[in-house]
PDB file of C-alpha atoms and ligand atoms in Angstrom:
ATOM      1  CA  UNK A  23     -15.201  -0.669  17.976  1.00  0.00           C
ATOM      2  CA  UNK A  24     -15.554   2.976  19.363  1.00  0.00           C
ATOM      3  CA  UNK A  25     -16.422   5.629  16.258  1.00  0.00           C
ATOM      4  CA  UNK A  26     -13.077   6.537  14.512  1.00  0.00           C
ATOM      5  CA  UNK A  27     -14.506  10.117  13.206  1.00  0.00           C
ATOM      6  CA  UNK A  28     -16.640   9.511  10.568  1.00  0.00           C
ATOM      7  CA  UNK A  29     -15.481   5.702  10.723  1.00  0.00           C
ATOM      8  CA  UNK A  30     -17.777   3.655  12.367  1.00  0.00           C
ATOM      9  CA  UNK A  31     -18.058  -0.049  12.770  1.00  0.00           C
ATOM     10  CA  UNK A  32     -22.081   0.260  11.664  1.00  0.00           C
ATOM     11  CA  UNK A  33     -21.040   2.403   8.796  1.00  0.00           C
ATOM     12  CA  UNK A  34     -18.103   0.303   8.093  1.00  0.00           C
ATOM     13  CA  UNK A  35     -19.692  -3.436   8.570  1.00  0.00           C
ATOM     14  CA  UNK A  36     -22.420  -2.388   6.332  1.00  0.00           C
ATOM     15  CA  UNK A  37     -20.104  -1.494   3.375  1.00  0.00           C
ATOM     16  CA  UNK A  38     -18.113  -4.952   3.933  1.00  0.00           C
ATOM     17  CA  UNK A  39     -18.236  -7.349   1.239  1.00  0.00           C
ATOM     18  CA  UNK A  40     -15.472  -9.653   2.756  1.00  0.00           C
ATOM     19  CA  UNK A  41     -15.635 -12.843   4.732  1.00  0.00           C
ATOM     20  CA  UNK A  42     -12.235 -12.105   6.763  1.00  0.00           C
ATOM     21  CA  UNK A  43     -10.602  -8.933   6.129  1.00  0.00           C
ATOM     22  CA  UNK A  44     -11.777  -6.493   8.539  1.00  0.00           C
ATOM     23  CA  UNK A  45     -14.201  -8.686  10.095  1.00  0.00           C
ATOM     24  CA  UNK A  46     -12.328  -8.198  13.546  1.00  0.00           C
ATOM     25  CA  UNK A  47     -11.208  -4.622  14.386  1.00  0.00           C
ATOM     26  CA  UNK A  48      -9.083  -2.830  16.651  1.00  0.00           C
ATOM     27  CA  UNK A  49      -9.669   0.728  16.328  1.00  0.00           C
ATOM     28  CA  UNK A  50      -7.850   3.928  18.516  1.00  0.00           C
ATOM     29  CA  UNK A  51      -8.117   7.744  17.947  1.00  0.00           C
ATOM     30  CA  UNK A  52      -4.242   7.387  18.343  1.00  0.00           C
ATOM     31  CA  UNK A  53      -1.584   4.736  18.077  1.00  0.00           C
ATOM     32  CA  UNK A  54       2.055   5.040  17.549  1.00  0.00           C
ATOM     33  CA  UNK A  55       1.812   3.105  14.316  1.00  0.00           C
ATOM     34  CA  UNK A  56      -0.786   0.336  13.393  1.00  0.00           C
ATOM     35  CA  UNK A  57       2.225  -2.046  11.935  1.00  0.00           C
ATOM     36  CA  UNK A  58       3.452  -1.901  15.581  1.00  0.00           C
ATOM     37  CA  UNK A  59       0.092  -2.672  17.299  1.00  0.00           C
ATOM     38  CA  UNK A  60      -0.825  -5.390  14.320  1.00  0.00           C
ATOM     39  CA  UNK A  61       2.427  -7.483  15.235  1.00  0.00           C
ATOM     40  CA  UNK A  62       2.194  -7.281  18.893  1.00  0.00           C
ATOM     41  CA  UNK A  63      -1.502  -8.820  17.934  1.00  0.00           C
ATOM     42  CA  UNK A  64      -0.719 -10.875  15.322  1.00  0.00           C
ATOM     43  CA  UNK A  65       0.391 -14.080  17.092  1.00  0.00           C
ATOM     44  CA  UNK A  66      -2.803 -14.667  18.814  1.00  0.00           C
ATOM     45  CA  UNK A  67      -4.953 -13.027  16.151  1.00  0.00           C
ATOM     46  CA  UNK A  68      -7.177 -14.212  13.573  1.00  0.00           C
ATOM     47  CA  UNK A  69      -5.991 -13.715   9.876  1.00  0.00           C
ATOM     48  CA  UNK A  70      -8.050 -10.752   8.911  1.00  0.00           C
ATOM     49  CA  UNK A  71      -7.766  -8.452  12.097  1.00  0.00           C
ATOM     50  CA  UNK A  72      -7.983  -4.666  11.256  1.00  0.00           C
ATOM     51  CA  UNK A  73      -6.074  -2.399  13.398  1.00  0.00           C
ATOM     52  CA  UNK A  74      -7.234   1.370  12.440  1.00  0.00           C
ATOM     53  CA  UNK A  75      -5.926   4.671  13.736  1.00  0.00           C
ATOM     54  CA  UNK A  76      -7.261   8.236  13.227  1.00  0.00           C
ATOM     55  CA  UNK A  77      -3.769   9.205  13.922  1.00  0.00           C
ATOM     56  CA  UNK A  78      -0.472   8.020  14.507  1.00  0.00           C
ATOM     57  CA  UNK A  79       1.980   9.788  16.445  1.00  0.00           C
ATOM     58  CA  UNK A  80       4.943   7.528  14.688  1.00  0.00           C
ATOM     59  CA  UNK A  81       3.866   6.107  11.399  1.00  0.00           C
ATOM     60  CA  UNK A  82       6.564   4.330   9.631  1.00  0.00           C
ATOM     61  CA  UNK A  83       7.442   4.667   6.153  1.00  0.00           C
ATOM     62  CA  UNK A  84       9.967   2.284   4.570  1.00  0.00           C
ATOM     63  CA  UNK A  85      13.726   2.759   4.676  1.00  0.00           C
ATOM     64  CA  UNK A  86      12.995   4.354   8.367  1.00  0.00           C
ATOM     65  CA  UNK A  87      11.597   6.997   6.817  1.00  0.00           C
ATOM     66  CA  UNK A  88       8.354   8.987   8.664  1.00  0.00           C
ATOM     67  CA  UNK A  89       4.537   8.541   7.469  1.00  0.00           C
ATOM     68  CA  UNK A  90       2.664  11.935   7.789  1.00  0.00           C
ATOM     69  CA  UNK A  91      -0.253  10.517  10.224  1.00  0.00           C
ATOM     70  CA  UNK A  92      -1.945  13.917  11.088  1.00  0.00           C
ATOM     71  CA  UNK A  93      -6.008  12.908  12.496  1.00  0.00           C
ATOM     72  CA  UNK A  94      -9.168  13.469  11.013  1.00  0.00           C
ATOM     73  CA  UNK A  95      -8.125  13.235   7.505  1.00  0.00           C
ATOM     74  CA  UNK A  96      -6.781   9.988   5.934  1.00  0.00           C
ATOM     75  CA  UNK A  97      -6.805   6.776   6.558  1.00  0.00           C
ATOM     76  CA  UNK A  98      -3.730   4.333   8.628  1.00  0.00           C
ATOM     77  CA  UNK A  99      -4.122   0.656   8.668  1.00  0.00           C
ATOM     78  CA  UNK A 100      -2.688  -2.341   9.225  1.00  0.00           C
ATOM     79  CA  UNK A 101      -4.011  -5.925   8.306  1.00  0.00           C
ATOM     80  CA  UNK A 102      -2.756  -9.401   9.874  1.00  0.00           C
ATOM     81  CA  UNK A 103      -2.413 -11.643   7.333  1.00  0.00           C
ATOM     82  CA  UNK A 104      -1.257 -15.477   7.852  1.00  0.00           C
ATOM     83  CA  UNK A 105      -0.817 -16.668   4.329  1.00  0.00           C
ATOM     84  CA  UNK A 106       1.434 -20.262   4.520  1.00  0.00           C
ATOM     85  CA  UNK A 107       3.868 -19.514   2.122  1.00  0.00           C
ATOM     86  CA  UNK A 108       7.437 -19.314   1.956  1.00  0.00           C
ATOM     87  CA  UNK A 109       8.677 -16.106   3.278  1.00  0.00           C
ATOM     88  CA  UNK A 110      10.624 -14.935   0.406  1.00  0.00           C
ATOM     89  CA  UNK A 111       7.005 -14.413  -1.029  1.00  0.00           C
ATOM     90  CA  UNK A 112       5.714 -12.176   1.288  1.00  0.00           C
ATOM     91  CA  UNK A 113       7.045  -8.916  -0.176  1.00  0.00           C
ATOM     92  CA  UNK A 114       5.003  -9.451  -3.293  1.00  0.00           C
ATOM     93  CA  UNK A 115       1.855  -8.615  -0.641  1.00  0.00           C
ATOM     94  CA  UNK A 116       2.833  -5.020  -0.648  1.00  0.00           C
ATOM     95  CA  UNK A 117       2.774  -5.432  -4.672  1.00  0.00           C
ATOM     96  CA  UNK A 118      -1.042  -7.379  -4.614  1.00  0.00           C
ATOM     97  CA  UNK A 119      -1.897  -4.592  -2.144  1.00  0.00           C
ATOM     98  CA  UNK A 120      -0.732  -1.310  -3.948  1.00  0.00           C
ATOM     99  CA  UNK A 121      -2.822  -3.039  -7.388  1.00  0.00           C
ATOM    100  CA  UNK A 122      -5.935  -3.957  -4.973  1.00  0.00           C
ATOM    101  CA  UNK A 123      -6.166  -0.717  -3.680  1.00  0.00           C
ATOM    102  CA  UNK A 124      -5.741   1.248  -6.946  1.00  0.00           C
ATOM    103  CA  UNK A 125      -8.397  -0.890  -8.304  1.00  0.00           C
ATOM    104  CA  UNK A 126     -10.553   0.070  -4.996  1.00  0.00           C
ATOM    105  CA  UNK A 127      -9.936   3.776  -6.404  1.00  0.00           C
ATOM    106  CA  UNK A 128     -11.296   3.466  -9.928  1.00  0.00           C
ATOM    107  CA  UNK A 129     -14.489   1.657  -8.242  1.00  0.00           C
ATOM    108  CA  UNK A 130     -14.472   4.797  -6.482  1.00  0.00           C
ATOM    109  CA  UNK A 131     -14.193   6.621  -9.267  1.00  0.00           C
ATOM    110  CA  UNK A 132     -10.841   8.288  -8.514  1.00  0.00           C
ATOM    111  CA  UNK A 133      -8.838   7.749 -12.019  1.00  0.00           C
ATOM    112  CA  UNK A 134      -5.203   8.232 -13.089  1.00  0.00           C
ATOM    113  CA  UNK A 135      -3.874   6.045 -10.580  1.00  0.00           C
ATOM    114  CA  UNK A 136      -0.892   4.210 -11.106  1.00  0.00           C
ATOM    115  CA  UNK A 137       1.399   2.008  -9.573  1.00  0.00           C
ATOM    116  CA  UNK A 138       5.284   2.225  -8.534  1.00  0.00           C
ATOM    117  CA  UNK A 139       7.649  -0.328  -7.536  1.00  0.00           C
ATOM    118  CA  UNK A 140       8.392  -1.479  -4.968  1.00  0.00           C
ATOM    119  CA  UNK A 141       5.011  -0.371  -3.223  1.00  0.00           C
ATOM    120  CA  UNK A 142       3.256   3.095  -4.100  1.00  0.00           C
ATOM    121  CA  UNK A 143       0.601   4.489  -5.571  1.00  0.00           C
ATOM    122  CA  UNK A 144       0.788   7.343  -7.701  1.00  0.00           C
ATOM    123  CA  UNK A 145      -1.408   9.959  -9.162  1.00  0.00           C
ATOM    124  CA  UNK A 146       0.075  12.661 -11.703  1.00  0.00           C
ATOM    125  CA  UNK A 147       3.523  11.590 -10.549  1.00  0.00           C
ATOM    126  CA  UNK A 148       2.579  12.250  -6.619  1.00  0.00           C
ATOM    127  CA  UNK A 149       2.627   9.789  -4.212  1.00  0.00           C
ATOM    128  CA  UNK A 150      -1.064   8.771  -3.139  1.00  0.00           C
ATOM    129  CA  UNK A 151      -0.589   5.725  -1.327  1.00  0.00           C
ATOM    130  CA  UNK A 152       2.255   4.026   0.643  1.00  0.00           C
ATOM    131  CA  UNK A 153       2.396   0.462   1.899  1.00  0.00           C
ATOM    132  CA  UNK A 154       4.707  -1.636   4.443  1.00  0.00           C
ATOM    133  CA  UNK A 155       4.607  -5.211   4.971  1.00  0.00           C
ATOM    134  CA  UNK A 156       6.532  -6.836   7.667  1.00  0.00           C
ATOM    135  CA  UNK A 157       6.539 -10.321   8.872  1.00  0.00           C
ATOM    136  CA  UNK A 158       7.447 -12.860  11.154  1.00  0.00           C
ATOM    137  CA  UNK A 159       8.479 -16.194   9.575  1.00  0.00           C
ATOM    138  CA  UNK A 160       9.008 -20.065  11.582  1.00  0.00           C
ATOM    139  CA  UNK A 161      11.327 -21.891   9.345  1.00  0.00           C
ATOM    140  CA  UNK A 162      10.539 -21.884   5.956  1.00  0.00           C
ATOM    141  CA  UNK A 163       7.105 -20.559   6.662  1.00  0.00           C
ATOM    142  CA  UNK A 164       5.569 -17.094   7.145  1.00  0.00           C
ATOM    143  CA  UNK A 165       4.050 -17.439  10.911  1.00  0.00           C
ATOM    144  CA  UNK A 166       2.275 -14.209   9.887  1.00  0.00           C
ATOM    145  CA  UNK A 167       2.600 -10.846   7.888  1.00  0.00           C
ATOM    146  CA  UNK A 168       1.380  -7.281   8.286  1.00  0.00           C
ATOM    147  CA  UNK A 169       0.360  -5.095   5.435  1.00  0.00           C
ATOM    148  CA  UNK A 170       0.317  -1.651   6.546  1.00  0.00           C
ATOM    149  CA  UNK A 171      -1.714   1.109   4.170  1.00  0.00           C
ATOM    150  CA  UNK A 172      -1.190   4.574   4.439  1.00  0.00           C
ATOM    151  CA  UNK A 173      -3.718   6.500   2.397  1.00  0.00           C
ATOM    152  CA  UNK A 174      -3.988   9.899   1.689  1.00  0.00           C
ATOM    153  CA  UNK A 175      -7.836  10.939   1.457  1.00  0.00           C
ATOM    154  CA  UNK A 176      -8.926  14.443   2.464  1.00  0.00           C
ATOM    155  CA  UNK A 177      -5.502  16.348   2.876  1.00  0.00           C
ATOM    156  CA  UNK A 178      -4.747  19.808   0.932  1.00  0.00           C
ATOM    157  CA  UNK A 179      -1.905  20.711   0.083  1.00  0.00           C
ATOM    158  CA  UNK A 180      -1.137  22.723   2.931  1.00  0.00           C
ATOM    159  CA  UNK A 181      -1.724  19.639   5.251  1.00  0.00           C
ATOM    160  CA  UNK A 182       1.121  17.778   4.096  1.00  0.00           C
ATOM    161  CA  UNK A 183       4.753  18.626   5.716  1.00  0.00           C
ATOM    162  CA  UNK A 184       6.737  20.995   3.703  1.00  0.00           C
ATOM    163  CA  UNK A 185       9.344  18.545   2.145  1.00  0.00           C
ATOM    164  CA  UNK A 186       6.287  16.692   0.930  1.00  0.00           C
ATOM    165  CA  UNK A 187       4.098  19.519  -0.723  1.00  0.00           C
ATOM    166  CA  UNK A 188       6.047  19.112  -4.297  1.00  0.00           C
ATOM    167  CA  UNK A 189       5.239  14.712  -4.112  1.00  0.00           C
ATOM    168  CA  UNK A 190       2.572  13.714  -2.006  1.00  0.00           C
ATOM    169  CA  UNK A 191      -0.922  14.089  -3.425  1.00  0.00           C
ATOM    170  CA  UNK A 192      -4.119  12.897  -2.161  1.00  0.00           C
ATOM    171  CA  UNK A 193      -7.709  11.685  -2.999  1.00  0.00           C
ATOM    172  CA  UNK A 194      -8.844  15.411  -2.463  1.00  0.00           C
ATOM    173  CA  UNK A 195      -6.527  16.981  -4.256  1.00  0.00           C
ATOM    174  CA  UNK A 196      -7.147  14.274  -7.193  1.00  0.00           C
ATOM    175  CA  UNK A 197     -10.509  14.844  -7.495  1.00  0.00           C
ATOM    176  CA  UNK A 198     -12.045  17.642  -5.999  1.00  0.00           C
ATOM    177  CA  UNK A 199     -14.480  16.134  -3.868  1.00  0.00           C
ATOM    178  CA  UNK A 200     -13.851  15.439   0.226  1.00  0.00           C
ATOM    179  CA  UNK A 201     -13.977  11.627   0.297  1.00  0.00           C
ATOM    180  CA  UNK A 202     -16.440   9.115   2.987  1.00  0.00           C
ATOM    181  CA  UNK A 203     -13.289   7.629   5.228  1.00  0.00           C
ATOM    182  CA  UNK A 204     -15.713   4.299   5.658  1.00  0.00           C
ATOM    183  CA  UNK A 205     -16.383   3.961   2.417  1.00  0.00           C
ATOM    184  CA  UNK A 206     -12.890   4.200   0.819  1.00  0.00           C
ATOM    185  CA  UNK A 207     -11.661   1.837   3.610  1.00  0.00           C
ATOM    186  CA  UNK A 208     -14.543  -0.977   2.932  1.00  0.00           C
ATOM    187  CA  UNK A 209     -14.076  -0.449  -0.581  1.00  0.00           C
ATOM    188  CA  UNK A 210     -10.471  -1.027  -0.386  1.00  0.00           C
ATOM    189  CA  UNK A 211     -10.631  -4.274   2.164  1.00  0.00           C
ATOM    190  CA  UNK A 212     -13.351  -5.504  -0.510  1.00  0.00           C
ATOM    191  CA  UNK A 213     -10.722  -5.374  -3.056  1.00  0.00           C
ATOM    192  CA  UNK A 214      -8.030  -6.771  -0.873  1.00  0.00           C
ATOM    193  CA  UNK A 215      -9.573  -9.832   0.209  1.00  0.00           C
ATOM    194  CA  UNK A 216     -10.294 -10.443  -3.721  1.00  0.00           C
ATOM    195  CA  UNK A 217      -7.287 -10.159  -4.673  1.00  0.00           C
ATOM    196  CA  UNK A 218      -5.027 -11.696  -1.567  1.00  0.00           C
ATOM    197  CA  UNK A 219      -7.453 -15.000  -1.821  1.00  0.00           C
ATOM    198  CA  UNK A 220      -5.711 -14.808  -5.262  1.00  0.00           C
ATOM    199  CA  UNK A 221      -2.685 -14.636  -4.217  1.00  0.00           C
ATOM    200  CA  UNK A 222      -2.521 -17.214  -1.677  1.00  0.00           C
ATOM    201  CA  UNK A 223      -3.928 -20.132  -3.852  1.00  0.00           C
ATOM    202  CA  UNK A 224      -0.319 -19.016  -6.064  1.00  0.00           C
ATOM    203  CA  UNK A 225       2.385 -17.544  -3.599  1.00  0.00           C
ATOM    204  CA  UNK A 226       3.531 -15.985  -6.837  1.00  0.00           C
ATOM    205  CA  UNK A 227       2.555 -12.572  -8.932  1.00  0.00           C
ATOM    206  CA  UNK A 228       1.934 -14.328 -11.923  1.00  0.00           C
ATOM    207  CA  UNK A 229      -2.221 -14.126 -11.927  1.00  0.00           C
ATOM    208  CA  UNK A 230      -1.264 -10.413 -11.592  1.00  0.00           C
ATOM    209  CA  UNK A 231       1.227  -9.394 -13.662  1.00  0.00           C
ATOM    210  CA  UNK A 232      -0.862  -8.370 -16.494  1.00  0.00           C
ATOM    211  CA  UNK A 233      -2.605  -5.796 -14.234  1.00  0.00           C
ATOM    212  CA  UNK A 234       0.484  -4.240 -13.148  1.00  0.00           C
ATOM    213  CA  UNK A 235       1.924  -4.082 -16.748  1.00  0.00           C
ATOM    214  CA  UNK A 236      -1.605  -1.677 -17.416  1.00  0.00           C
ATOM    215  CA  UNK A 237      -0.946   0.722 -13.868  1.00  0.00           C
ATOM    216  CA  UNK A 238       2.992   0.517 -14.096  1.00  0.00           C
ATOM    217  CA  UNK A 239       4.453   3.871 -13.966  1.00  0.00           C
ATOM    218  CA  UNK A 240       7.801   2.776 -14.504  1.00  0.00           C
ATOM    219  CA  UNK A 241       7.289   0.702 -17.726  1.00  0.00           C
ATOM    220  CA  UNK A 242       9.851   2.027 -20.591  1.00  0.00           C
ATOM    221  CA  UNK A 243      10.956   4.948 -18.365  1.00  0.00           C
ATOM    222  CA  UNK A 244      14.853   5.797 -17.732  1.00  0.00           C
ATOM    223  CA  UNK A 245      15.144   5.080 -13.939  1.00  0.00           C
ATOM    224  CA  UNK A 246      17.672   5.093 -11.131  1.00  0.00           C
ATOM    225  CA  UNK A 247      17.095   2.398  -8.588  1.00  0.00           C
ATOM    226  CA  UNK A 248      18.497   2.807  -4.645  1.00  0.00           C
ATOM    227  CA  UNK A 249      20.007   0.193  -3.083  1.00  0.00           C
ATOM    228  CA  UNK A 250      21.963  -0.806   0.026  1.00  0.00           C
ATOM    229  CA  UNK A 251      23.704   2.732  -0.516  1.00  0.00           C
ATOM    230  CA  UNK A 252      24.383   2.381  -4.396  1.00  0.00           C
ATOM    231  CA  UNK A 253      22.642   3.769  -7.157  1.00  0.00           C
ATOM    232  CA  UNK A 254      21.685   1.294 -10.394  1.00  0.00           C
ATOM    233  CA  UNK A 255      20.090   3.255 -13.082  1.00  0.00           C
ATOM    234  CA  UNK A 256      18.273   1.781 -16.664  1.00  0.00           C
ATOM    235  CA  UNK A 257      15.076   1.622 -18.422  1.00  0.00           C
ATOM    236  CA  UNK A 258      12.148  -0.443 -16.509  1.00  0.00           C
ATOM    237  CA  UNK A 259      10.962  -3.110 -17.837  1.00  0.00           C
ATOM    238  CA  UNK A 260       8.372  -4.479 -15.845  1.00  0.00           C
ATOM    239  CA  UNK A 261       8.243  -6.907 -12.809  1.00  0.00           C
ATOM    240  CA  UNK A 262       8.934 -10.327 -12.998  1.00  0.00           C
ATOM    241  CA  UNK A 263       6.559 -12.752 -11.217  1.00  0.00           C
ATOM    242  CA  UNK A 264       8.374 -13.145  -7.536  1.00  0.00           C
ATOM    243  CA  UNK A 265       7.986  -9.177  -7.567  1.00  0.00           C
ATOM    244  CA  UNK A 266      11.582  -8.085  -8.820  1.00  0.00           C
ATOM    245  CA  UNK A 267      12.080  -5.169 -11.290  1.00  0.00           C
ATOM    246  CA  UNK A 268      13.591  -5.486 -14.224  1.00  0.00           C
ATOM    247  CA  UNK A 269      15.513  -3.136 -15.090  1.00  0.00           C
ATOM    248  CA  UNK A 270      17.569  -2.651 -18.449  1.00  0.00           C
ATOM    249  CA  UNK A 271      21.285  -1.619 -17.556  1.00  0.00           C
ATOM    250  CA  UNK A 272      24.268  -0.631 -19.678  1.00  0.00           C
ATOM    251  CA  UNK A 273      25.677  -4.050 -18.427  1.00  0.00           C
ATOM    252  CA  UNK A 274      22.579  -5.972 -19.737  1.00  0.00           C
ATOM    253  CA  UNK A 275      19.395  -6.985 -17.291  1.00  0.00           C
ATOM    254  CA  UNK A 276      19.265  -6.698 -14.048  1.00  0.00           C
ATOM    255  CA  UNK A 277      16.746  -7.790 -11.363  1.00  0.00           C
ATOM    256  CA  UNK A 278      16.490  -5.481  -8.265  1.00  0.00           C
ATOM    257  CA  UNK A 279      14.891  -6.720  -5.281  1.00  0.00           C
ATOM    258  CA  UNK A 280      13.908  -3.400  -3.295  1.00  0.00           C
ATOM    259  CA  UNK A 281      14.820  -0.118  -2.669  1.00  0.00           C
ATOM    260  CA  UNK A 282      13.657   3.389  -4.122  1.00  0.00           C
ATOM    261  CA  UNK A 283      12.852   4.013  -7.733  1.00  0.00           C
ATOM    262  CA  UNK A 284      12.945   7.287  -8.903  1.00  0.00           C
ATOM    263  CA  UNK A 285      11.923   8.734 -13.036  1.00  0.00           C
ATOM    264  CA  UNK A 286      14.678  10.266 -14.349  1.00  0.00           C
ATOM    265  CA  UNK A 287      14.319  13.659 -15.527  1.00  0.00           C
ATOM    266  CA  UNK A 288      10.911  14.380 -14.674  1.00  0.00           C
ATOM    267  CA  UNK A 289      11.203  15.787 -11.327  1.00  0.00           C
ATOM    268  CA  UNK A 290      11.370  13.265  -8.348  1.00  0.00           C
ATOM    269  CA  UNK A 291       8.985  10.643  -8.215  1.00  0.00           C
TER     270      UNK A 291
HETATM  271  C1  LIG B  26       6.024   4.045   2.481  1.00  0.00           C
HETATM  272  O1  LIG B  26       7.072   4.506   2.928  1.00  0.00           O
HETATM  273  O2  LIG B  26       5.656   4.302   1.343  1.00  0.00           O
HETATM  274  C2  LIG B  26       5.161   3.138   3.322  1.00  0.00           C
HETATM  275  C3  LIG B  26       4.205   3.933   4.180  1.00  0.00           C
HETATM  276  C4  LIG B  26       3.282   3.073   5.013  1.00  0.00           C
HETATM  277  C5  LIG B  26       2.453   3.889   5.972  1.00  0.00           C
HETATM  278  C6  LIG B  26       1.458   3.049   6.692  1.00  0.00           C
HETATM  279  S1  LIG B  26       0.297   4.021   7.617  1.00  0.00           S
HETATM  280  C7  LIG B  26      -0.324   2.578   8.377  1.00  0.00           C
HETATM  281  C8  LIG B  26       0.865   1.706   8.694  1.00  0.00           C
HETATM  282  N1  LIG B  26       1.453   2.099   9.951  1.00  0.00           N
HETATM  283  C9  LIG B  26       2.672   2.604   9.819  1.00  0.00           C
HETATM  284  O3  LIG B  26       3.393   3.026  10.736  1.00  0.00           O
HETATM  285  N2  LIG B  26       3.031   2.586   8.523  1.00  0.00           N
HETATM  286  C10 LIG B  26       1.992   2.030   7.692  1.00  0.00           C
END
């Protein structure tokens, strides 16, 4: 692996705590957007393969929305991951990611970070932290999946796009201090492999769902969920284990399988 900035593959195997995640790397100063590159790799590849990029020129955010991928600042990843269960479970990666990674962050020291459903991290009601999983399935099996981590690390304010300045927030801004790219991402995949090894034995959110009650930032908040063009709104209440909100409706409970999720009444979140 050539040196991604201050990412190197010395730096970054000596940080490594894992036995697969990140153990093989593909690593470019640009790419269009790791998900991309990971699923063009993923048939032939190894689970674990780490595709890395100092900048993408068109990162994908979900709902074919745009990920700011400027270089030199934050960190753009993808992971192939070949976990053998049904694909209906897959989604609930994006959910066993976004805790990992928050955990990663308070080993880190960064604290205050909480997580959103579907797949987002927040910090003081800004989004840190955005993940995409896609997947390819044969049957009823997943063939593989990609999880795909955008993480914002050492932008300011200024860095971020206009229509973002007012939501997106990032380690820097959180906590003052200009943040080791290497060591956030090791720290992260150490976390990741932890808890996806978890996950796989269960194909099922229920060894986490205790965690996510603790970093939810929905929990007992009036909320409008987006949907295939409508709008459902009610108070959260939690996930269930397969990864679906529940959310508390007029009409009595209802469980949403994806879309946005905004916090009424406290500016967008
Ligand atoms: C979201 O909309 O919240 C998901 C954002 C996911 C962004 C990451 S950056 C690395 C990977 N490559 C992409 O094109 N998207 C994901």
């Amino acid at each position: 692996m050539a040196p991604i900035g201050d990412i190197s593959a010395e730096r970054l195997g000596g940080l490594l705590r894992t036995g697969f995640l990140g153990r093989h790397i593909l690593a470019e100063e640009l790419l269009e957007s790791t998900n991309l590159t990971a699923a063009a790799l993923a048939p032939a590849s190894e689970e674990g393969l780490l595709v890395l990029a100092d900048q993408q020129s068109g990162g994908r955010g979900r709902n074919g929305r745009k990920w700011a991928s400027p270089p030199g600042r934050n960190l753009y990843f993808s992971l192939v991951l070949k976990p053998c269960c049904h694909p209906s479970a897959v989604p609930q990666l994006a959910i066993v990611a976004a805790l990992s990674i928050s955990r990663a962050l308070e080993r880190l020291g960064v604290m205050g970070a909480g997580v959103k459903w579907p797949n987002d991290i927040h910090c003081n009601r800004r989004k840190l932290c955005g993940i995409l999983c896609s997947m390819s399935s044969l049957g009823d099996r997943a063939e593989y999946a990609i999880a795909g981590i955008g993480l914002n690390v050492n932008m300011e304010e200024l860095d971020f796009p206009e229509s973002l300045r007012c939501t997106a927030t990032s380690l820097l801004m959180e906590t003052g201090r200009r943040m080791d790219r290497a060591l956030v991402l090791a720290e992260a995949l150490n976390s990741l492999e932890e808890d996806y090894s978890l996950w796989k034995k269960h194909c099922s959110l229920s060894p986490f769902m205790e965690r996510w009650d603790g970093m939810d930032v929905l929990k007992g908040k009036t909320i409008v969920a987006e949907h295939g063009g409508g709008i459902v709104a009610g108070r959260a209440d939690g996930i269930e284990a397969s990864g679906l909100l529940r959310l508390e409706t007029a009409d009595g409970l209802k469980l949403i399988s994806a879309g946005d999720t905004h916090i009424v009444n406290q500016g967008q979140a």
